[in-house]
Amino acid sequence: AQSVTQLDSHVSVSEGTPVLLRCNYSSSYSPSLFWYVQHPNKGLQLLLKYTSAATLVKGINGFEAEFKKSETSFHLTKPSAHMSDAAEYFCVTSSGNMLTFGGGTRLMVKP
Amino acid sequence: EAEVAQSPRYKITEKSQAVAFWCDPISGHATLYWYRQILGQGPELLVQFQDESVVDDSQLPKDRFSAERLKGVDSTLKIQPAELGDSAMYLCASSLLTGLREETQYFGPGTRLLVL
């Protein structure tokens, strides 16, 4: 079975500093991996997805993630945090079209 | 840009009452999903439709939950009777096709249910 583990439940950064949200996956074959963001009381919005093409995936709002098979990781990064980035972030894998979500990481951005 | 629509956005009900949520997927999307998201956790799939047919409802508590997508377009999720533990966000998502693990699911804004 496929699964993802988000290593931090909460991450706090200052505005303008880099963001790193960590995700490890477990899969018996090349996975499909996604990052979704959820702002308070809102639905989930797709940030980016990996589908075995390029290992470095660029998403919306300046986010990107790198698929590292040797480390079974798919960490989400952004060079400079903005106040509007404060939200819950989910690392997600899929099997067929069944999505399996990680536990989520709440990103807090301090002024 | 097309979006998944859900209503109501918020619902407060008393336990043992019936509640219903509505979802209208992106036009042309054959696959529709209902998820439940308990506060502080990731969403969990309740039911998946391909057109009007149920593909997967293994996680749907069928003694009290029901879902339908009669014409293969919009869908209704019902809970009867509601219990305190049903308080959660109910998310609807849709995707163009099925069976493709890299396919993107598009989520609606959700219905937040509070059972008193």
PDB file of C-alpha atoms in Angstrom:
ATOM      1  CA  ALA A   1       0.000   0.000   0.000  1.00  0.00           C
ATOM      2  CA  GLN A   2       1.124   3.518  -0.716  1.00  0.00           C
ATOM      3  CA  SER A   3       1.425   6.099   2.022  1.00  0.00           C
ATOM      4  CA  VAL A   4       2.938   9.490   2.756  1.00  0.00           C
ATOM      5  CA  THR A   5       4.325  10.873   5.990  1.00  0.00           C
ATOM      6  CA  GLN A   6       4.606  14.556   6.669  1.00  0.00           C
ATOM      7  CA  LEU A   7       7.448  14.966   9.101  1.00  0.00           C
ATOM      8  CA  ASP A   8       6.311  18.214  10.735  1.00  0.00           C
ATOM      9  CA  SER A   9       2.811  18.986  11.963  1.00  0.00           C
ATOM     10  CA  HIS A  10       3.665  22.685  12.351  1.00  0.00           C
ATOM     11  CA  VAL A  11       6.260  24.906  10.675  1.00  0.00           C
ATOM     12  CA  SER A  12       6.811  28.549  11.539  1.00  0.00           C
ATOM     13  CA  VAL A  13       8.835  30.935   9.374  1.00  0.00           C
ATOM     14  CA  SER A  14       9.306  34.662   9.110  1.00  0.00           C
ATOM     15  CA  GLU A  15       8.010  36.514   6.095  1.00  0.00           C
ATOM     16  CA  GLY A  16      10.670  36.628   3.380  1.00  0.00           C
ATOM     17  CA  THR A  17      12.540  33.529   4.586  1.00  0.00           C
ATOM     18  CA  PRO A  18      12.597  30.133   2.847  1.00  0.00           C
ATOM     19  CA  VAL A  19       9.916  27.508   3.387  1.00  0.00           C
ATOM     20  CA  LEU A  20      10.592  23.764   3.646  1.00  0.00           C
ATOM     21  CA  LEU A  21       7.751  21.306   4.224  1.00  0.00           C
ATOM     22  CA  ARG A  22       8.917  17.708   4.391  1.00  0.00           C
ATOM     23  CA  CYS A  23       7.198  14.642   2.996  1.00  0.00           C
ATOM     24  CA  ASN A  24       8.374  11.050   2.709  1.00  0.00           C
ATOM     25  CA  TYR A  25       6.514   8.461   0.692  1.00  0.00           C
ATOM     26  CA  SER A  26       6.264   4.717   0.713  1.00  0.00           C
ATOM     27  CA  SER A  27       5.490   2.955  -2.533  1.00  0.00           C
ATOM     28  CA  SER A  28       6.327  -0.286  -4.251  1.00  0.00           C
ATOM     29  CA  TYR A  29       6.457   1.430  -7.636  1.00  0.00           C
ATOM     30  CA  SER A  30       6.943   4.911  -9.054  1.00  0.00           C
ATOM     31  CA  PRO A  31       4.311   6.959  -7.305  1.00  0.00           C
ATOM     32  CA  SER A  32       2.187   9.899  -8.315  1.00  0.00           C
ATOM     33  CA  LEU A  33       2.634  12.614  -5.705  1.00  0.00           C
ATOM     34  CA  PHE A  34       0.811  15.866  -5.116  1.00  0.00           C
ATOM     35  CA  TRP A  35       0.938  18.833  -2.805  1.00  0.00           C
ATOM     36  CA  TYR A  36      -2.366  20.513  -1.939  1.00  0.00           C
ATOM     37  CA  VAL A  37      -2.916  23.651   0.129  1.00  0.00           C
ATOM     38  CA  GLN A  38      -5.964  24.397   2.263  1.00  0.00           C
ATOM     39  CA  HIS A  39      -6.668  27.854   3.594  1.00  0.00           C
ATOM     40  CA  PRO A  40      -8.955  28.158   6.636  1.00  0.00           C
ATOM     41  CA  ASN A  41     -12.499  26.994   5.908  1.00  0.00           C
ATOM     42  CA  LYS A  42     -11.670  26.513   2.255  1.00  0.00           C
ATOM     43  CA  GLY A  43     -11.368  23.508  -0.028  1.00  0.00           C
ATOM     44  CA  LEU A  44      -8.085  22.068  -1.221  1.00  0.00           C
ATOM     45  CA  GLN A  45      -6.145  23.665  -4.039  1.00  0.00           C
ATOM     46  CA  LEU A  46      -3.550  21.787  -6.063  1.00  0.00           C
ATOM     47  CA  LEU A  47      -0.082  23.318  -5.787  1.00  0.00           C
ATOM     48  CA  LEU A  48       1.824  20.850  -7.948  1.00  0.00           C
ATOM     49  CA  LYS A  49       2.080  17.201  -8.934  1.00  0.00           C
ATOM     50  CA  TYR A  50       4.784  14.707  -9.833  1.00  0.00           C
ATOM     51  CA  THR A  51       4.048  12.107 -12.477  1.00  0.00           C
ATOM     52  CA  SER A  52       7.500  10.650 -13.281  1.00  0.00           C
ATOM     53  CA  ALA A  53       8.455  13.258 -15.848  1.00  0.00           C
ATOM     54  CA  ALA A  54      10.840  15.879 -14.421  1.00  0.00           C
ATOM     55  CA  THR A  55      12.022  15.291 -10.851  1.00  0.00           C
ATOM     56  CA  LEU A  56      11.873  19.013 -10.063  1.00  0.00           C
ATOM     57  CA  VAL A  57       8.276  20.146 -10.254  1.00  0.00           C
ATOM     58  CA  LYS A  58       7.258  23.784 -10.292  1.00  0.00           C
ATOM     59  CA  GLY A  59       3.857  24.753  -8.986  1.00  0.00           C
ATOM     60  CA  ILE A  60       1.753  27.799  -8.398  1.00  0.00           C
ATOM     61  CA  ASN A  61       2.609  30.746  -6.148  1.00  0.00           C
ATOM     62  CA  GLY A  62       6.362  30.122  -6.359  1.00  0.00           C
ATOM     63  CA  PHE A  63       6.306  26.669  -4.786  1.00  0.00           C
ATOM     64  CA  GLU A  64       8.307  23.743  -6.088  1.00  0.00           C
ATOM     65  CA  ALA A  65       9.067  20.200  -5.006  1.00  0.00           C
ATOM     66  CA  GLU A  66      11.806  17.738  -5.841  1.00  0.00           C
ATOM     67  CA  PHE A  67      11.212  14.015  -6.172  1.00  0.00           C
ATOM     68  CA  LYS A  68      14.176  12.095  -4.712  1.00  0.00           C
ATOM     69  CA  LYS A  69      13.843   8.376  -5.187  1.00  0.00           C
ATOM     70  CA  SER A  70      16.978   7.570  -3.195  1.00  0.00           C
ATOM     71  CA  GLU A  71      15.533   9.369  -0.182  1.00  0.00           C
ATOM     72  CA  THR A  72      11.868   8.529  -0.887  1.00  0.00           C
ATOM     73  CA  SER A  73      11.136  12.194  -0.369  1.00  0.00           C
ATOM     74  CA  PHE A  74       9.027  14.871  -2.026  1.00  0.00           C
ATOM     75  CA  HIS A  75       9.712  18.018  -0.020  1.00  0.00           C
ATOM     76  CA  LEU A  76       7.923  21.286  -0.809  1.00  0.00           C
ATOM     77  CA  THR A  77       9.959  24.495  -0.918  1.00  0.00           C
ATOM     78  CA  LYS A  78       9.546  28.191  -1.574  1.00  0.00           C
ATOM     79  CA  PRO A  79      12.410  30.695  -1.586  1.00  0.00           C
ATOM     80  CA  SER A  80      10.569  33.468   0.216  1.00  0.00           C
ATOM     81  CA  ALA A  81       7.475  33.111   2.381  1.00  0.00           C
ATOM     82  CA  HIS A  82       4.564  35.500   2.105  1.00  0.00           C
ATOM     83  CA  MET A  83       1.918  36.133   4.718  1.00  0.00           C
ATOM     84  CA  SER A  84      -0.683  34.687   2.343  1.00  0.00           C
ATOM     85  CA  ASP A  85       1.151  31.332   2.394  1.00  0.00           C
ATOM     86  CA  ALA A  86      -0.103  30.656   5.916  1.00  0.00           C
ATOM     87  CA  ALA A  87      -2.295  27.563   5.516  1.00  0.00           C
ATOM     88  CA  GLU A  88      -2.415  23.771   5.899  1.00  0.00           C
ATOM     89  CA  TYR A  89      -0.391  21.807   3.365  1.00  0.00           C
ATOM     90  CA  PHE A  90      -1.038  18.182   2.448  1.00  0.00           C
ATOM     91  CA  CYS A  91       1.314  15.777   0.732  1.00  0.00           C
ATOM     92  CA  VAL A  92      -0.757  13.251  -1.208  1.00  0.00           C
ATOM     93  CA  THR A  93      -0.148  10.054  -3.124  1.00  0.00           C
ATOM     94  CA  SER A  94      -2.499   8.216  -5.408  1.00  0.00           C
ATOM     95  CA  SER A  95      -3.194   4.621  -6.267  1.00  0.00           C
ATOM     96  CA  GLY A  96      -5.466   4.328  -9.240  1.00  0.00           C
ATOM     97  CA  ASN A  97      -7.494   7.426  -8.495  1.00  0.00           C
ATOM     98  CA  MET A  98      -7.703   6.926  -4.742  1.00  0.00           C
ATOM     99  CA  LEU A  99      -5.876   9.712  -2.958  1.00  0.00           C
ATOM    100  CA  THR A 100      -4.089   9.054   0.320  1.00  0.00           C
ATOM    101  CA  PHE A 101      -3.351  12.172   2.342  1.00  0.00           C
ATOM    102  CA  GLY A 102      -0.584  12.830   4.794  1.00  0.00           C
ATOM    103  CA  GLY A 103      -1.440  14.244   8.175  1.00  0.00           C
ATOM    104  CA  GLY A 104      -0.868  17.807   7.057  1.00  0.00           C
ATOM    105  CA  THR A 105       1.588  20.553   7.988  1.00  0.00           C
ATOM    106  CA  ARG A 106       0.337  23.857   9.278  1.00  0.00           C
ATOM    107  CA  LEU A 107       2.536  26.674   8.005  1.00  0.00           C
ATOM    108  CA  MET A 108       2.625  29.841  10.070  1.00  0.00           C
ATOM    109  CA  VAL A 109       4.232  32.990   8.680  1.00  0.00           C
ATOM    110  CA  LYS A 110       5.379  35.666  11.106  1.00  0.00           C
ATOM    111  CA  PRO A 111       5.635  39.295  10.025  1.00  0.00           C
TER     112      PRO A 111
ATOM    113  CA  GLU B   1     -11.927  28.913 -14.405  1.00  0.00           C
ATOM    114  CA  ALA B   2     -14.473  26.148 -13.750  1.00  0.00           C
ATOM    115  CA  GLU B   3     -14.920  25.130 -10.139  1.00  0.00           C
ATOM    116  CA  VAL B   4     -16.627  22.467  -8.087  1.00  0.00           C
ATOM    117  CA  ALA B   5     -19.661  23.933  -6.329  1.00  0.00           C
ATOM    118  CA  GLN B   6     -20.959  22.793  -2.963  1.00  0.00           C
ATOM    119  CA  SER B   7     -23.836  23.861  -0.787  1.00  0.00           C
ATOM    120  CA  PRO B   8     -24.513  24.705   1.910  1.00  0.00           C
ATOM    121  CA  ARG B   9     -21.139  26.003   3.092  1.00  0.00           C
ATOM    122  CA  TYR B  10     -22.088  25.592   6.733  1.00  0.00           C
ATOM    123  CA  LYS B  11     -24.695  23.439   8.429  1.00  0.00           C
ATOM    124  CA  ILE B  12     -25.629  23.164  12.087  1.00  0.00           C
ATOM    125  CA  THR B  13     -27.989  20.411  13.094  1.00  0.00           C
ATOM    126  CA  GLU B  14     -29.040  18.468  16.135  1.00  0.00           C
ATOM    127  CA  LYS B  15     -28.197  14.818  16.548  1.00  0.00           C
ATOM    128  CA  SER B  16     -30.738  12.395  15.118  1.00  0.00           C
ATOM    129  CA  GLN B  17     -31.751  14.899  12.451  1.00  0.00           C
ATOM    130  CA  ALA B  18     -31.243  14.354   8.732  1.00  0.00           C
ATOM    131  CA  VAL B  19     -28.823  16.476   6.700  1.00  0.00           C
ATOM    132  CA  ALA B  20     -28.014  16.639   3.010  1.00  0.00           C
ATOM    133  CA  PHE B  21     -25.140  18.141   1.078  1.00  0.00           C
ATOM    134  CA  TRP B  22     -25.056  18.977  -2.594  1.00  0.00           C
ATOM    135  CA  CYS B  23     -22.179  18.989  -5.070  1.00  0.00           C
ATOM    136  CA  ASP B  24     -21.941  20.109  -8.683  1.00  0.00           C
ATOM    137  CA  PRO B  25     -18.695  18.963 -10.299  1.00  0.00           C
ATOM    138  CA  ILE B  26     -16.781  20.667 -13.062  1.00  0.00           C
ATOM    139  CA  SER B  27     -18.653  20.270 -16.316  1.00  0.00           C
ATOM    140  CA  GLY B  28     -17.572  17.181 -18.212  1.00  0.00           C
ATOM    141  CA  HIS B  29     -15.922  15.487 -15.250  1.00  0.00           C
ATOM    142  CA  ALA B  30     -17.031  11.883 -15.148  1.00  0.00           C
ATOM    143  CA  THR B  31     -15.692  11.036 -11.717  1.00  0.00           C
ATOM    144  CA  LEU B  32     -17.000  12.521  -8.485  1.00  0.00           C
ATOM    145  CA  TYR B  33     -15.734  11.949  -4.958  1.00  0.00           C
ATOM    146  CA  TRP B  34     -17.027  12.694  -1.480  1.00  0.00           C
ATOM    147  CA  TYR B  35     -14.460  13.054   1.303  1.00  0.00           C
ATOM    148  CA  ARG B  36     -14.799  13.633   5.029  1.00  0.00           C
ATOM    149  CA  GLN B  37     -12.181  15.710   6.795  1.00  0.00           C
ATOM    150  CA  ILE B  38     -12.148  15.660  10.574  1.00  0.00           C
ATOM    151  CA  LEU B  39     -10.580  18.723  12.148  1.00  0.00           C
ATOM    152  CA  GLY B  40      -6.794  18.450  12.184  1.00  0.00           C
ATOM    153  CA  GLN B  41      -6.638  15.504   9.799  1.00  0.00           C
ATOM    154  CA  GLY B  42      -6.395  14.890   6.077  1.00  0.00           C
ATOM    155  CA  PRO B  43      -9.494  14.056   4.043  1.00  0.00           C
ATOM    156  CA  GLU B  44     -10.655  10.454   3.785  1.00  0.00           C
ATOM    157  CA  LEU B  45     -12.628   9.102   0.851  1.00  0.00           C
ATOM    158  CA  LEU B  46     -16.245   8.189   1.548  1.00  0.00           C
ATOM    159  CA  VAL B  47     -17.544   7.366  -1.918  1.00  0.00           C
ATOM    160  CA  GLN B  48     -16.505   7.576  -5.556  1.00  0.00           C
ATOM    161  CA  PHE B  49     -18.797   7.755  -8.572  1.00  0.00           C
ATOM    162  CA  GLN B  50     -18.021   7.099 -12.201  1.00  0.00           C
ATOM    163  CA  ASP B  51     -20.877   8.802 -14.041  1.00  0.00           C
ATOM    164  CA  GLU B  52     -23.952   7.613 -12.122  1.00  0.00           C
ATOM    165  CA  SER B  53     -22.401   4.398 -10.802  1.00  0.00           C
ATOM    166  CA  VAL B  54     -20.726   3.874  -7.455  1.00  0.00           C
ATOM    167  CA  VAL B  55     -17.132   2.723  -7.940  1.00  0.00           C
ATOM    168  CA  ASP B  56     -16.049   2.618  -4.309  1.00  0.00           C
ATOM    169  CA  ASP B  57     -18.129   3.087  -1.179  1.00  0.00           C
ATOM    170  CA  SER B  58     -16.156   0.804   1.099  1.00  0.00           C
ATOM    171  CA  GLN B  59     -15.563   3.590   3.641  1.00  0.00           C
ATOM    172  CA  LEU B  60     -19.126   4.913   3.627  1.00  0.00           C
ATOM    173  CA  PRO B  61     -21.036   4.125   6.854  1.00  0.00           C
ATOM    174  CA  LYS B  62     -24.017   2.738   5.039  1.00  0.00           C
ATOM    175  CA  ASP B  63     -26.233   2.445   8.081  1.00  0.00           C
ATOM    176  CA  ARG B  64     -26.595   6.211   8.152  1.00  0.00           C
ATOM    177  CA  PHE B  65     -24.908   7.651   5.052  1.00  0.00           C
ATOM    178  CA  SER B  66     -26.181   7.532   1.495  1.00  0.00           C
ATOM    179  CA  ALA B  67     -24.986   9.114  -1.725  1.00  0.00           C
ATOM    180  CA  GLU B  68     -26.458   9.396  -5.144  1.00  0.00           C
ATOM    181  CA  ARG B  69     -25.608  10.834  -8.538  1.00  0.00           C
ATOM    182  CA  LEU B  70     -28.750  10.023 -10.435  1.00  0.00           C
ATOM    183  CA  LYS B  71     -28.010  11.670 -13.775  1.00  0.00           C
ATOM    184  CA  GLY B  72     -24.260  11.393 -13.589  1.00  0.00           C
ATOM    185  CA  VAL B  73     -23.819  15.109 -12.997  1.00  0.00           C
ATOM    186  CA  ASP B  74     -24.516  16.606  -9.565  1.00  0.00           C
ATOM    187  CA  SER B  75     -24.567  14.547  -6.397  1.00  0.00           C
ATOM    188  CA  THR B  76     -26.159  14.494  -2.964  1.00  0.00           C
ATOM    189  CA  LEU B  77     -24.695  13.076   0.238  1.00  0.00           C
ATOM    190  CA  LYS B  78     -27.166  12.410   3.045  1.00  0.00           C
ATOM    191  CA  ILE B  79     -26.754  11.552   6.697  1.00  0.00           C
ATOM    192  CA  GLN B  80     -29.704  10.182   8.632  1.00  0.00           C
ATOM    193  CA  PRO B  81     -29.636  10.275  11.587  1.00  0.00           C
ATOM    194  CA  ALA B  82     -26.716  12.591  12.271  1.00  0.00           C
ATOM    195  CA  GLU B  83     -24.472  11.792  15.223  1.00  0.00           C
ATOM    196  CA  LEU B  84     -22.086  13.996  17.176  1.00  0.00           C
ATOM    197  CA  GLY B  85     -19.105  12.264  15.584  1.00  0.00           C
ATOM    198  CA  ASP B  86     -20.245  13.322  12.135  1.00  0.00           C
ATOM    199  CA  SER B  87     -19.091  16.874  12.776  1.00  0.00           C
ATOM    200  CA  ALA B  88     -16.507  17.474  10.068  1.00  0.00           C
ATOM    201  CA  MET B  89     -15.848  19.153   6.737  1.00  0.00           C
ATOM    202  CA  TYR B  90     -17.395  17.296   3.806  1.00  0.00           C
ATOM    203  CA  LEU B  91     -15.488  17.860   0.597  1.00  0.00           C
ATOM    204  CA  CYS B  92     -16.543  17.076  -2.924  1.00  0.00           C
ATOM    205  CA  ALA B  93     -14.014  16.615  -5.720  1.00  0.00           C
ATOM    206  CA  SER B  94     -14.176  15.762  -9.388  1.00  0.00           C
ATOM    207  CA  SER B  95     -11.814  14.547 -12.069  1.00  0.00           C
ATOM    208  CA  LEU B  96     -12.029  14.104 -15.793  1.00  0.00           C
ATOM    209  CA  LEU B  97     -11.337  10.398 -16.050  1.00  0.00           C
ATOM    210  CA  THR B  98     -10.742   7.448 -13.792  1.00  0.00           C
ATOM    211  CA  GLY B  99      -8.083   4.855 -13.318  1.00  0.00           C
ATOM    212  CA  LEU B 100      -5.226   7.242 -13.937  1.00  0.00           C
ATOM    213  CA  ARG B 101      -3.182   7.695 -10.803  1.00  0.00           C
ATOM    214  CA  GLU B 102      -1.616  10.930 -11.978  1.00  0.00           C
ATOM    215  CA  GLU B 103      -4.950  12.551 -12.675  1.00  0.00           C
ATOM    216  CA  THR B 104      -5.756  15.709 -10.755  1.00  0.00           C
ATOM    217  CA  GLN B 105      -8.783  15.897  -8.487  1.00  0.00           C
ATOM    218  CA  TYR B 106     -10.368  19.335  -8.145  1.00  0.00           C
ATOM    219  CA  PHE B 107     -11.954  20.122  -4.803  1.00  0.00           C
ATOM    220  CA  GLY B 108     -14.913  22.256  -3.886  1.00  0.00           C
ATOM    221  CA  PRO B 109     -14.950  24.632  -0.896  1.00  0.00           C
ATOM    222  CA  GLY B 110     -16.583  22.039   1.353  1.00  0.00           C
ATOM    223  CA  THR B 111     -19.540  21.939   3.713  1.00  0.00           C
ATOM    224  CA  ARG B 112     -18.692  22.290   7.381  1.00  0.00           C
ATOM    225  CA  LEU B 113     -21.136  20.298   9.499  1.00  0.00           C
ATOM    226  CA  LEU B 114     -21.627  20.791  13.215  1.00  0.00           C
ATOM    227  CA  VAL B 115     -23.838  18.318  15.031  1.00  0.00           C
ATOM    228  CA  LEU B 116     -25.077  19.446  18.439  1.00  0.00           C
TER     229      LEU B 116
END
